[in-house]
CSV table of C-alpha atoms and ligand atoms in Angstrom, one decimal:
chain,number,residue,atom,x,y,z
A,1,MET,CA,111.2,112.8,130.8
A,2,ALA,CA,112.8,110.6,133.4
A,3,GLU,CA,113.2,107.8,130.9
A,4,ASN,CA,115.8,109.5,128.8
A,5,LYS,CA,117.9,110.4,131.7
A,6,VAL,CA,120.8,108.1,132.8
A,7,LEU,CA,120.2,107.3,136.5
A,8,THR,CA,123.3,107.2,138.9
A,9,PRO,CA,123.4,104.0,141.2
A,10,GLU,CA,122.2,106.3,144.2
A,11,GLU,CA,119.1,107.4,142.0
A,12,LYS,CA,118.3,103.8,141.1
A,13,ASP,CA,118.6,102.8,144.7
A,14,ARG,CA,116.2,105.6,145.8
A,15,ILE,CA,113.7,104.5,143.3
A,16,ARG,CA,113.9,101.1,144.7
A,17,ARG,CA,113.7,102.0,148.3
A,18,MET,CA,110.9,104.6,147.8
A,19,LYS,CA,108.6,102.4,145.5
A,20,TRP,CA,106.2,101.4,148.4
A,21,TRP,CA,106.1,105.0,149.7
A,22,HIS,CA,105.1,106.4,146.5
A,23,GLN,CA,102.4,103.8,146.2
A,24,ALA,CA,101.2,104.2,149.8
A,25,LYS,CA,100.2,108.0,149.5
A,26,PHE,CA,98.6,108.3,153.1
A,27,GLY,CA,100.2,107.9,156.5
A,28,MET,CA,99.5,108.6,160.1
A,29,PHE,CA,101.6,111.1,162.1
A,30,ILE,CA,101.6,110.6,165.9
A,31,HIS,CA,102.7,113.4,168.3
A,32,TRP,CA,102.8,112.0,171.9
A,33,GLY,CA,105.1,113.0,174.8
A,34,LEU,CA,104.9,114.6,178.2
A,35,TYR,CA,103.2,117.7,176.7
A,36,SER,CA,99.9,115.6,176.3
A,37,LEU,CA,99.7,115.9,180.1
A,38,ILE,CA,99.6,119.7,179.9
A,39,GLY,CA,97.2,119.5,176.9
A,40,ARG,CA,98.1,122.8,175.5
A,41,HIS,CA,100.1,122.0,172.3
A,42,GLU,CA,103.6,120.2,172.1
A,43,TRP,CA,105.3,123.5,172.3
A,44,ALA,CA,104.0,124.4,175.7
A,45,MET,CA,107.4,124.0,177.5
A,46,GLU,CA,108.9,126.8,175.3
A,47,ASN,CA,105.7,128.8,174.7
A,48,GLU,CA,105.1,129.2,178.4
A,49,GLY,CA,108.6,129.3,179.5
A,50,ILE,CA,108.7,126.3,181.7
A,51,PRO,CA,111.9,125.5,183.4
A,52,VAL,CA,113.4,122.2,183.0
A,53,ALA,CA,113.1,121.2,186.6
A,54,GLU,CA,109.4,121.9,186.6
A,55,TYR,CA,108.7,120.3,183.3
A,56,GLU,CA,110.7,117.1,184.3
A,57,LYS,CA,108.1,116.4,186.8
A,58,LEU,CA,105.8,115.3,184.2
A,59,ALA,CA,107.9,112.2,183.5
A,60,LYS,CA,107.0,111.2,187.1
A,61,LYS,CA,103.2,111.2,186.0
A,62,PHE,CA,103.4,110.1,182.4
A,63,ASN,CA,102.0,106.6,182.6
A,64,PRO,CA,99.8,105.7,179.6
A,65,LYS,CA,97.7,102.5,179.5
A,66,PRO,CA,99.7,99.5,177.9
A,67,ASN,CA,99.7,99.1,174.1
A,68,ALA,CA,97.7,102.3,173.5
A,69,ALA,CA,99.4,102.1,170.0
A,70,ARG,CA,97.4,99.2,169.1
A,71,ASP,CA,94.2,101.5,168.8
A,72,TRP,CA,96.2,104.1,166.7
A,73,ALA,CA,97.3,101.2,164.3
A,74,LYS,CA,93.9,99.8,163.9
A,75,LEU,CA,92.5,103.5,163.3
A,76,ALA,CA,95.2,104.0,160.7
A,77,LYS,CA,94.4,100.9,158.9
A,78,ARG,CA,90.8,101.7,159.1
A,79,ALA,CA,91.4,105.1,157.6
A,80,GLY,CA,93.3,103.6,154.6
A,81,MET,CA,96.7,104.7,155.8
A,82,LYS,CA,99.7,102.6,154.8
A,83,TYR,CA,102.3,103.7,157.3
A,84,MET,CA,102.8,105.6,160.7
A,85,VAL,CA,105.3,108.1,161.9
A,86,MET,CA,105.7,108.4,165.7
A,87,THR,CA,107.5,110.9,167.8
A,88,THR,CA,110.2,109.0,169.4
A,89,LYS,CA,111.6,112.2,171.1
A,90,HIS,CA,110.1,115.6,170.6
A,91,HIS,CA,111.7,118.9,171.3
A,92,GLU,CA,110.9,118.5,175.0
A,93,GLY,CA,113.8,115.9,175.0
A,94,PHE,CA,111.8,113.1,176.7
A,95,CYS,CA,112.5,109.8,175.0
A,96,LEU,CA,109.5,107.5,174.5
A,97,PHE,CA,112.2,104.6,173.8
A,98,ASP,CA,114.4,102.9,176.1
A,99,THR,CA,118.0,104.4,175.9
A,100,LYS,CA,121.2,103.9,177.6
A,101,LEU,CA,122.1,107.6,177.0
A,102,THR,CA,119.7,109.3,179.4
A,103,ASP,CA,117.4,108.4,182.3
A,104,TYR,CA,114.9,110.9,180.7
A,105,CYS,CA,113.0,108.1,179.0
A,106,ALA,CA,109.7,106.4,179.4
A,107,SER,CA,111.4,103.1,180.5
A,108,LYS,CA,113.2,104.7,183.3
A,109,GLN,CA,110.4,107.1,184.6
A,110,ALA,CA,106.8,106.3,185.9
A,111,CYS,CA,105.7,104.6,182.8
A,112,GLY,CA,108.5,101.9,183.0
A,113,ARG,CA,108.0,100.7,179.5
A,114,ASP,CA,109.4,101.2,176.0
A,115,LEU,CA,106.6,103.0,174.3
A,116,VAL,CA,108.4,102.8,170.9
A,117,ALA,CA,108.6,99.0,171.1
A,118,GLU,CA,104.8,99.0,171.8
A,119,TYR,CA,104.3,101.2,168.7
A,120,VAL,CA,106.5,99.1,166.6
A,121,ASN,CA,104.7,96.0,167.5
A,122,ALA,CA,101.3,97.6,166.9
A,123,ALA,CA,102.2,98.8,163.5
A,124,ARG,CA,103.6,95.5,162.6
A,125,GLU,CA,100.4,93.8,163.7
A,126,GLN,CA,98.3,95.7,161.3
A,127,GLY,CA,101.0,95.4,158.5
A,128,LEU,CA,101.7,99.1,158.5
A,129,ARG,CA,105.1,100.6,157.6
A,130,ILE,CA,107.0,102.1,160.5
A,131,GLY,CA,108.5,105.6,160.8
A,132,PHE,CA,110.5,107.2,163.6
A,133,TYR,CA,110.2,111.0,164.0
A,134,TYR,CA,113.2,112.4,166.0
A,135,SER,CA,113.7,115.8,167.0
A,136,LEU,CA,117.4,117.3,166.8
A,137,MET,CA,116.5,120.2,168.7
A,138,ASP,CA,116.3,119.4,172.4
A,139,TRP,CA,115.2,121.7,175.1
A,140,HIS,CA,116.1,119.4,178.0
A,141,HIS,CA,119.7,118.2,177.3
A,142,PRO,CA,122.3,120.3,178.9
A,143,ASP,CA,124.2,120.9,175.6
A,144,GLY,CA,121.1,121.4,173.6
A,145,ALA,CA,121.6,125.2,173.4
A,146,LYS,CA,125.2,125.5,174.4
A,147,CYS,CA,126.3,123.5,171.6
A,148,ALA,CA,125.9,126.4,169.3
A,149,LYS,CA,128.8,128.3,170.8
A,150,ASP,CA,130.9,125.8,172.8
A,151,GLU,CA,132.8,123.2,170.6
A,152,ALA,CA,133.2,120.7,173.6
A,153,ALA,CA,129.4,120.9,174.1
A,154,ARG,CA,128.8,120.5,170.5
A,155,LYS,CA,130.9,117.4,170.5
A,156,ARG,CA,129.1,115.7,173.5
A,157,PHE,CA,125.7,116.7,172.1
A,158,VAL,CA,126.4,115.3,168.7
A,159,LYS,CA,127.7,112.2,170.2
A,160,TYR,CA,124.3,111.9,172.1
A,161,ILE,CA,122.3,112.6,169.2
A,162,HIS,CA,124.1,110.1,166.9
A,163,GLY,CA,124.2,107.5,169.8
A,164,GLN,CA,120.3,107.8,170.0
A,165,VAL,CA,119.9,107.5,166.4
A,166,ARG,CA,121.9,104.4,166.3
A,167,GLU,CA,119.8,102.9,169.2
A,168,LEU,CA,116.7,103.7,167.2
A,169,MET,CA,118.1,102.1,164.0
A,170,THR,CA,119.5,99.1,165.9
A,171,ASN,CA,116.9,98.0,168.5
A,172,TYR,CA,113.7,97.7,166.7
A,173,GLY,CA,114.0,95.6,163.6
A,174,LYS,CA,113.4,97.0,160.2
A,175,ILE,CA,112.4,100.7,160.2
A,176,ASP,CA,111.0,102.2,157.1
A,177,ILE,CA,111.3,106.0,157.6
A,178,LEU,CA,113.5,108.2,159.6
A,179,TRP,CA,111.8,111.6,160.0
A,180,TYR,CA,114.0,114.2,161.5
A,181,ASP,CA,112.8,117.5,162.9
A,182,VAL,CA,114.2,120.9,163.6
A,183,ASN,CA,117.9,121.2,163.4
A,184,TRP,CA,118.3,124.3,165.6
A,185,PRO,CA,120.9,125.5,166.4
A,186,LEU,CA,123.5,123.7,164.4
A,187,THR,CA,124.2,123.4,160.6
A,188,PRO,CA,124.2,120.1,158.8
A,189,GLU,CA,128.0,120.1,159.0
A,190,GLN,CA,128.1,120.8,162.7
A,191,TRP,CA,125.4,118.0,163.2
A,192,GLU,CA,127.8,115.8,161.2
A,193,ALA,CA,124.4,114.9,159.5
A,194,ALA,CA,126.2,113.2,156.4
A,195,GLU,CA,128.0,110.9,158.6
A,196,MET,CA,125.0,110.3,160.8
A,197,ASN,CA,122.8,109.2,157.6
A,198,ARG,CA,125.5,107.1,156.5
A,199,MET,CA,125.4,105.2,159.7
A,200,VAL,CA,121.7,105.1,159.5
A,201,ARG,CA,121.8,103.5,155.8
A,202,GLU,CA,124.4,101.0,157.0
A,203,LEU,CA,122.1,99.8,159.7
A,204,GLN,CA,118.8,100.3,157.7
A,205,PRO,CA,119.6,99.9,154.0
A,206,ASP,CA,116.1,100.2,152.8
A,207,ILE,CA,115.2,103.3,154.9
A,208,ILE,CA,113.9,106.6,153.6
A,209,ILE,CA,115.1,109.7,155.2
A,210,ASN,CA,113.5,113.2,155.3
A,211,ASN,CA,115.2,116.6,154.7
A,212,ARG,CA,115.1,118.1,158.1
A,213,THR,CA,118.7,117.7,159.1
A,214,GLY,CA,119.1,120.3,156.6
A,215,LEU,CA,120.4,117.8,153.9
A,216,PRO,CA,117.9,117.1,151.0
A,217,GLU,CA,118.0,113.2,151.3
A,218,ASP,CA,114.9,111.4,150.0
A,219,PHE,CA,112.0,113.7,150.4
A,220,SER,CA,110.8,117.2,151.2
A,221,THR,CA,108.4,118.0,154.1
A,222,PRO,CA,105.9,120.9,153.4
A,223,GLU,CA,104.1,121.5,156.7
A,224,GLN,CA,100.5,122.5,157.2
A,225,HIS,CA,100.2,123.2,153.4
A,226,VAL,CA,100.0,121.1,150.2
A,227,ARG,CA,102.5,122.4,147.8
A,228,GLY,CA,104.5,119.9,145.7
A,229,GLU,CA,108.0,119.7,144.5
A,230,PRO,CA,109.0,119.6,140.7
A,231,GLU,CA,109.0,116.2,139.0
A,232,GLY,CA,112.0,114.1,140.2
A,233,ARG,CA,111.7,115.2,143.9
A,234,ALA,CA,109.5,113.3,146.4
A,235,TRP,CA,107.5,115.2,148.8
A,236,GLU,CA,105.1,114.6,151.7
A,237,ALA,CA,102.8,117.3,153.2
A,238,CYS,CA,102.3,116.8,157.0
A,239,MET,CA,99.3,118.4,158.5
A,240,THR,CA,97.2,118.4,161.8
A,241,MET,CA,93.6,117.8,162.0
A,242,ASN,CA,93.1,120.8,164.2
A,243,ASP,CA,95.8,123.4,164.8
A,244,SER,CA,98.1,121.3,167.2
A,245,TRP,CA,100.4,118.4,166.7
A,246,GLY,CA,100.3,117.4,170.4
A,247,TYR,CA,97.1,116.9,172.5
A,248,HIS,CA,95.3,120.2,173.1
A,249,LYS,CA,92.2,120.0,175.3
A,250,ALA,CA,90.7,123.0,174.0
A,251,ASP,CA,91.7,123.3,170.2
A,252,ASP,CA,88.5,122.8,168.3
A,253,ALA,CA,89.6,123.9,165.0
A,254,TRP,CA,88.9,120.4,163.4
A,255,LYS,CA,89.1,120.2,159.6
A,256,THR,CA,86.2,118.4,157.9
A,257,PRO,CA,86.7,115.0,156.3
A,258,LYS,CA,86.0,116.5,153.1
A,259,ARG,CA,88.9,119.1,153.5
A,260,ILE,CA,91.2,116.3,154.5
A,261,LEU,CA,90.2,114.3,151.5
A,262,ARG,CA,90.6,117.2,149.3
A,263,ASN,CA,94.2,117.7,150.6
A,264,LEU,CA,94.8,113.9,150.2
A,265,ILE,CA,93.6,114.0,146.6
A,266,THR,CA,95.8,117.1,145.8
A,267,CYS,CA,99.0,115.3,147.2
A,268,ALA,CA,98.2,112.3,145.1
A,269,ARG,CA,97.7,114.4,142.1
A,270,ASP,CA,101.0,116.1,142.4
A,271,GLY,CA,103.1,113.0,143.1
A,272,GLY,CA,103.2,113.6,147.0
A,273,ASN,CA,102.2,111.9,150.1
A,274,TYR,CA,99.8,113.1,153.0
A,275,LEU,CA,100.9,112.6,156.6
A,276,LEU,CA,97.9,113.4,158.7
A,277,ASN,CA,98.3,113.7,162.5
A,278,ILE,CA,96.8,112.6,165.7
A,279,GLY,CA,97.7,113.9,169.2
A,280,PRO,CA,96.9,111.2,171.7
A,281,LYS,CA,95.9,112.0,175.2
A,282,PRO,CA,98.2,111.3,178.2
A,283,ASP,CA,96.6,107.8,178.4
A,284,GLY,CA,97.1,107.2,174.7
A,285,SER,CA,93.6,107.3,173.7
A,286,VAL,CA,92.9,109.2,170.5
A,287,PRO,CA,90.7,112.4,170.9
A,288,GLU,CA,87.1,111.4,169.8
A,289,GLU,CA,86.9,114.0,167.0
A,290,SER,CA,90.1,112.5,165.4
A,291,VAL,CA,88.5,109.1,165.6
A,292,ARG,CA,85.3,110.2,164.0
A,293,ILE,CA,87.0,112.1,161.2
A,294,LEU,CA,89.3,109.0,160.4
A,295,ASN,CA,86.4,106.6,160.4
A,296,THR,CA,84.6,108.8,157.8
A,297,ILE,CA,87.8,109.0,155.7
A,298,GLY,CA,88.1,105.1,155.9
A,299,GLY,CA,84.5,104.6,154.6
A,300,TRP,CA,85.5,106.8,151.6
A,301,MET,CA,88.8,105.0,151.1
A,302,ASP,CA,87.2,101.7,151.0
A,303,LYS,CA,85.2,102.8,148.0
A,304,TYR,CA,87.7,105.1,146.3
A,305,GLY,CA,91.1,104.2,147.6
A,306,HIS,CA,92.1,102.7,144.4
A,307,THR,CA,91.9,106.2,142.9
A,308,ILE,CA,94.6,107.2,145.3
A,309,TYR,CA,97.1,104.5,145.9
A,310,GLY,CA,99.7,104.3,143.2
A,311,ALA,CA,98.4,107.6,141.5
A,312,GLU,CA,100.9,109.3,139.2
A,313,ARG,CA,101.6,112.8,138.6
A,314,CYS,CA,98.5,114.5,136.9
A,315,ASN,CA,98.5,117.5,134.6
A,316,VAL,CA,94.7,117.9,134.8
A,317,LYS,CA,94.0,120.4,137.6
A,318,ARG,CA,91.6,123.0,136.5
A,319,SER,CA,88.1,123.0,137.9
A,320,ALA,CA,86.1,125.0,140.5
A,321,PHE,CA,84.3,122.0,141.8
A,322,ALA,CA,86.4,118.9,141.1
A,323,ASN,CA,90.0,117.7,141.5
A,324,PHE,CA,91.9,114.9,139.6
A,325,THR,CA,94.2,111.8,140.0
A,326,ARG,CA,95.5,109.7,137.4
A,327,LYS,CA,96.7,106.2,136.9
A,328,GLY,CA,98.1,105.5,133.4
A,329,ASN,CA,95.6,106.6,130.9
A,330,THR,CA,92.7,106.7,133.5
A,331,LEU,CA,91.7,110.0,135.0
A,332,TYR,CA,89.6,110.1,138.2
A,333,VAL,CA,87.4,113.1,138.6
A,334,HIS,CA,86.8,113.8,142.3
A,335,VAL,CA,83.9,116.1,142.6
A,336,TYR,CA,83.7,117.8,145.9
A,337,PHE,CA,81.0,120.6,145.1
A,338,TRP,CA,78.7,118.5,143.0
A,339,PRO,CA,77.2,120.8,140.3
A,340,GLY,CA,74.0,118.8,139.3
A,341,GLN,CA,73.1,117.0,136.1
A,342,GLU,CA,75.3,118.7,133.6
A,343,TRP,CA,78.7,120.1,133.7
A,344,ALA,CA,82.1,119.9,132.0
A,345,ILE,CA,85.9,119.9,132.1
A,346,GLY,CA,87.5,122.3,129.8
A,347,GLY,CA,90.8,121.8,127.9
A,348,LEU,CA,91.0,118.1,128.0
A,349,ARG,CA,93.1,117.3,125.0
A,350,THR,CA,92.8,113.6,125.2
A,351,LYS,CA,90.1,111.4,123.8
A,352,VAL,CA,87.8,110.1,126.4
A,353,LEU,CA,86.9,106.4,125.5
A,354,SER,CA,84.4,105.9,128.4
A,355,ALA,CA,83.0,107.6,131.4
A,356,LYS,CA,81.6,105.9,134.5
A,357,LEU,CA,80.4,107.0,138.0
A,358,LEU,CA,82.0,105.1,140.8
A,359,PRO,CA,81.9,103.1,142.8
A,360,LYS,CA,79.5,101.0,140.8
A,361,GLY,CA,80.7,101.9,137.5
A,362,GLU,CA,77.2,103.1,135.9
A,363,PRO,CA,78.1,104.5,132.3
A,364,VAL,CA,77.9,108.3,132.1
A,365,ASP,CA,76.8,110.2,129.0
A,366,TYR,CA,79.2,112.6,127.6
A,367,GLU,CA,80.1,114.5,124.6
A,368,GLN,CA,83.7,115.7,123.7
A,369,ASP,CA,85.1,118.3,121.3
A,370,GLU,CA,88.4,120.1,121.3
A,371,PHE,CA,87.5,122.3,124.1
A,372,ARG,CA,85.7,120.3,126.6
A,373,VAL,CA,84.1,117.1,127.7
A,374,LYS,CA,80.6,117.6,128.7
A,375,PHE,CA,78.6,115.1,131.0
A,376,SER,CA,74.9,114.9,131.1
A,377,GLY,CA,72.1,112.8,132.6
A,378,LEU,CA,73.9,112.7,136.0
A,379,PRO,CA,72.0,112.9,139.3
A,380,GLU,CA,70.8,116.3,140.5
A,381,GLU,CA,72.3,115.7,144.0
A,382,ALA,CA,75.6,114.5,144.8
A,383,PRO,CA,75.7,110.7,144.4
A,384,ASP,CA,78.1,110.3,147.2
A,385,ASN,CA,79.6,112.0,150.3
A,386,PRO,CA,82.0,113.9,150.9
A,387,ILE,CA,83.3,113.5,147.5
A,388,SER,CA,81.9,111.6,144.3
A,389,VAL,CA,84.1,110.1,141.7
A,390,LEU,CA,84.0,109.7,137.9
A,391,GLU,CA,86.4,107.4,136.1
A,392,LEU,CA,87.4,108.5,132.5
A,393,GLU,CA,89.2,106.0,130.4
A,394,CYS,CA,91.4,108.1,127.9
A,395,ALA,CA,93.2,107.1,124.7
A,396,SER,CA,96.5,108.3,126.1
A,397,VAL,CA,97.8,110.1,129.2
A,398,PRO,CA,95.2,112.8,129.9
A,399,VAL,CA,96.4,116.3,129.3
A,400,GLN,CA,94.6,119.6,130.1
A,401,ASP,CA,95.6,122.6,128.0
A,402,MET,CA,93.8,125.8,129.2
A,403,VAL,CA,95.8,128.0,127.0
A,404,PHE,CA,94.5,126.2,123.9
A,405,VAL,CA,91.0,126.9,125.1
A,406,ARG,CA,91.5,130.6,125.5
A,407,MET,CA,93.4,131.2,122.3
A,408,ASN,CA,91.2,129.1,119.9
A,409,ARG,CA,87.8,129.0,121.4
A,410,PRO,CA,85.5,130.2,118.5
A,411,ARG,CA,84.4,134.0,119.1
B,1,GLC,C1,107.5,121.6,163.6
B,1,GLC,C2,107.1,121.8,165.0
B,1,GLC,C3,106.5,120.7,165.5
B,1,GLC,C4,106.1,119.5,164.8
B,1,GLC,C5,106.5,119.4,163.4
B,1,GLC,C6,105.9,118.5,162.5
B,1,GLC,O1,108.6,121.8,163.2
B,1,GLC,O2,108.1,122.3,165.7
B,1,GLC,O3,106.1,120.7,166.8
B,1,GLC,O4,106.4,118.3,165.3
B,1,GLC,O5,106.8,120.6,162.9
B,1,GLC,O6,106.1,118.7,161.1
């Protein structure tokens, strides 16, 4: 479909800029700020009604160990992630970067270092792409709420925000992703978001920008759920491993590695990316449970990552025990509830040329008719954990048609 369409120069440029990102599929989100000292979610300041003067004291205490980001970057690489996105400033307004525009930043408070610089270096050391999260909403800045009703305040605040974005886009070399968040309380016009992004693209011609200024830009950002966008629109699902983005001492709602991998597979199947979060502790160390989960995921990605990276949109979706990814004519069957020796995929309207069990590639017996492809002689128990994978080489792009099955199955 995309082939017949004449592309505008902007669309062509977007395809060029986003090539690596579509290939990458899997990234690490990092939520880190003063809220980690409270240890009750990154919204603690607002949820618990903490006054600015009281909250600010945390900046006198926040002094993480040097280069904690190195461990994040190694962990991300270990997990098979290809990029990182770190909160340079969350809603609390505290900047982890060195800024000339406020003293409320890591370099001018207890820490005395530029934590964004440490992060950028760590990501580069591991060969990972670099993203900056930046919250437009600001609970600390004197004009952060007033700007909604007072034009002079709006002008000052927008100047501050644009100025900080300029600093971020100027002081750290090549940045791959700009990940805005919450545009309360202004409209994109009031934020002068189009002008801001024009500046960003002048400074960083290859950058990829998300949609949270309120302008669509390069990709959509479904949060805490995996629901794709129609073909032609890029998207990235962001998700926590427990229920909090920032460090939360007591939140034990951890997802299993299987759940997380299933989400990643669904993203890859539907043309999206998966941005999975860690919330480091005040000293910068990663919660043990997150480390354990990411190591397990890394073990699986070592064997099966090639079924994820570079996957293309896949029309095969229906099964109650498996999910699918596709590369060209190759279909990968990701079996998360292993059914045993014999089972089938219905409605596959493409000729299967060969079937193999990964990672080793032992041939799998199968029979195919117009309604199903049926496998036999498979192990009774799941051959791998948490998800086993079959590779089906097909004669053309695999297509599943369940309506055909329902209409035509002999009765
Ligand atoms: C939200 C939340 C926030 C989190 C973000 C991640 O908008 O306000 O705390 O940073 O989503 O997508």
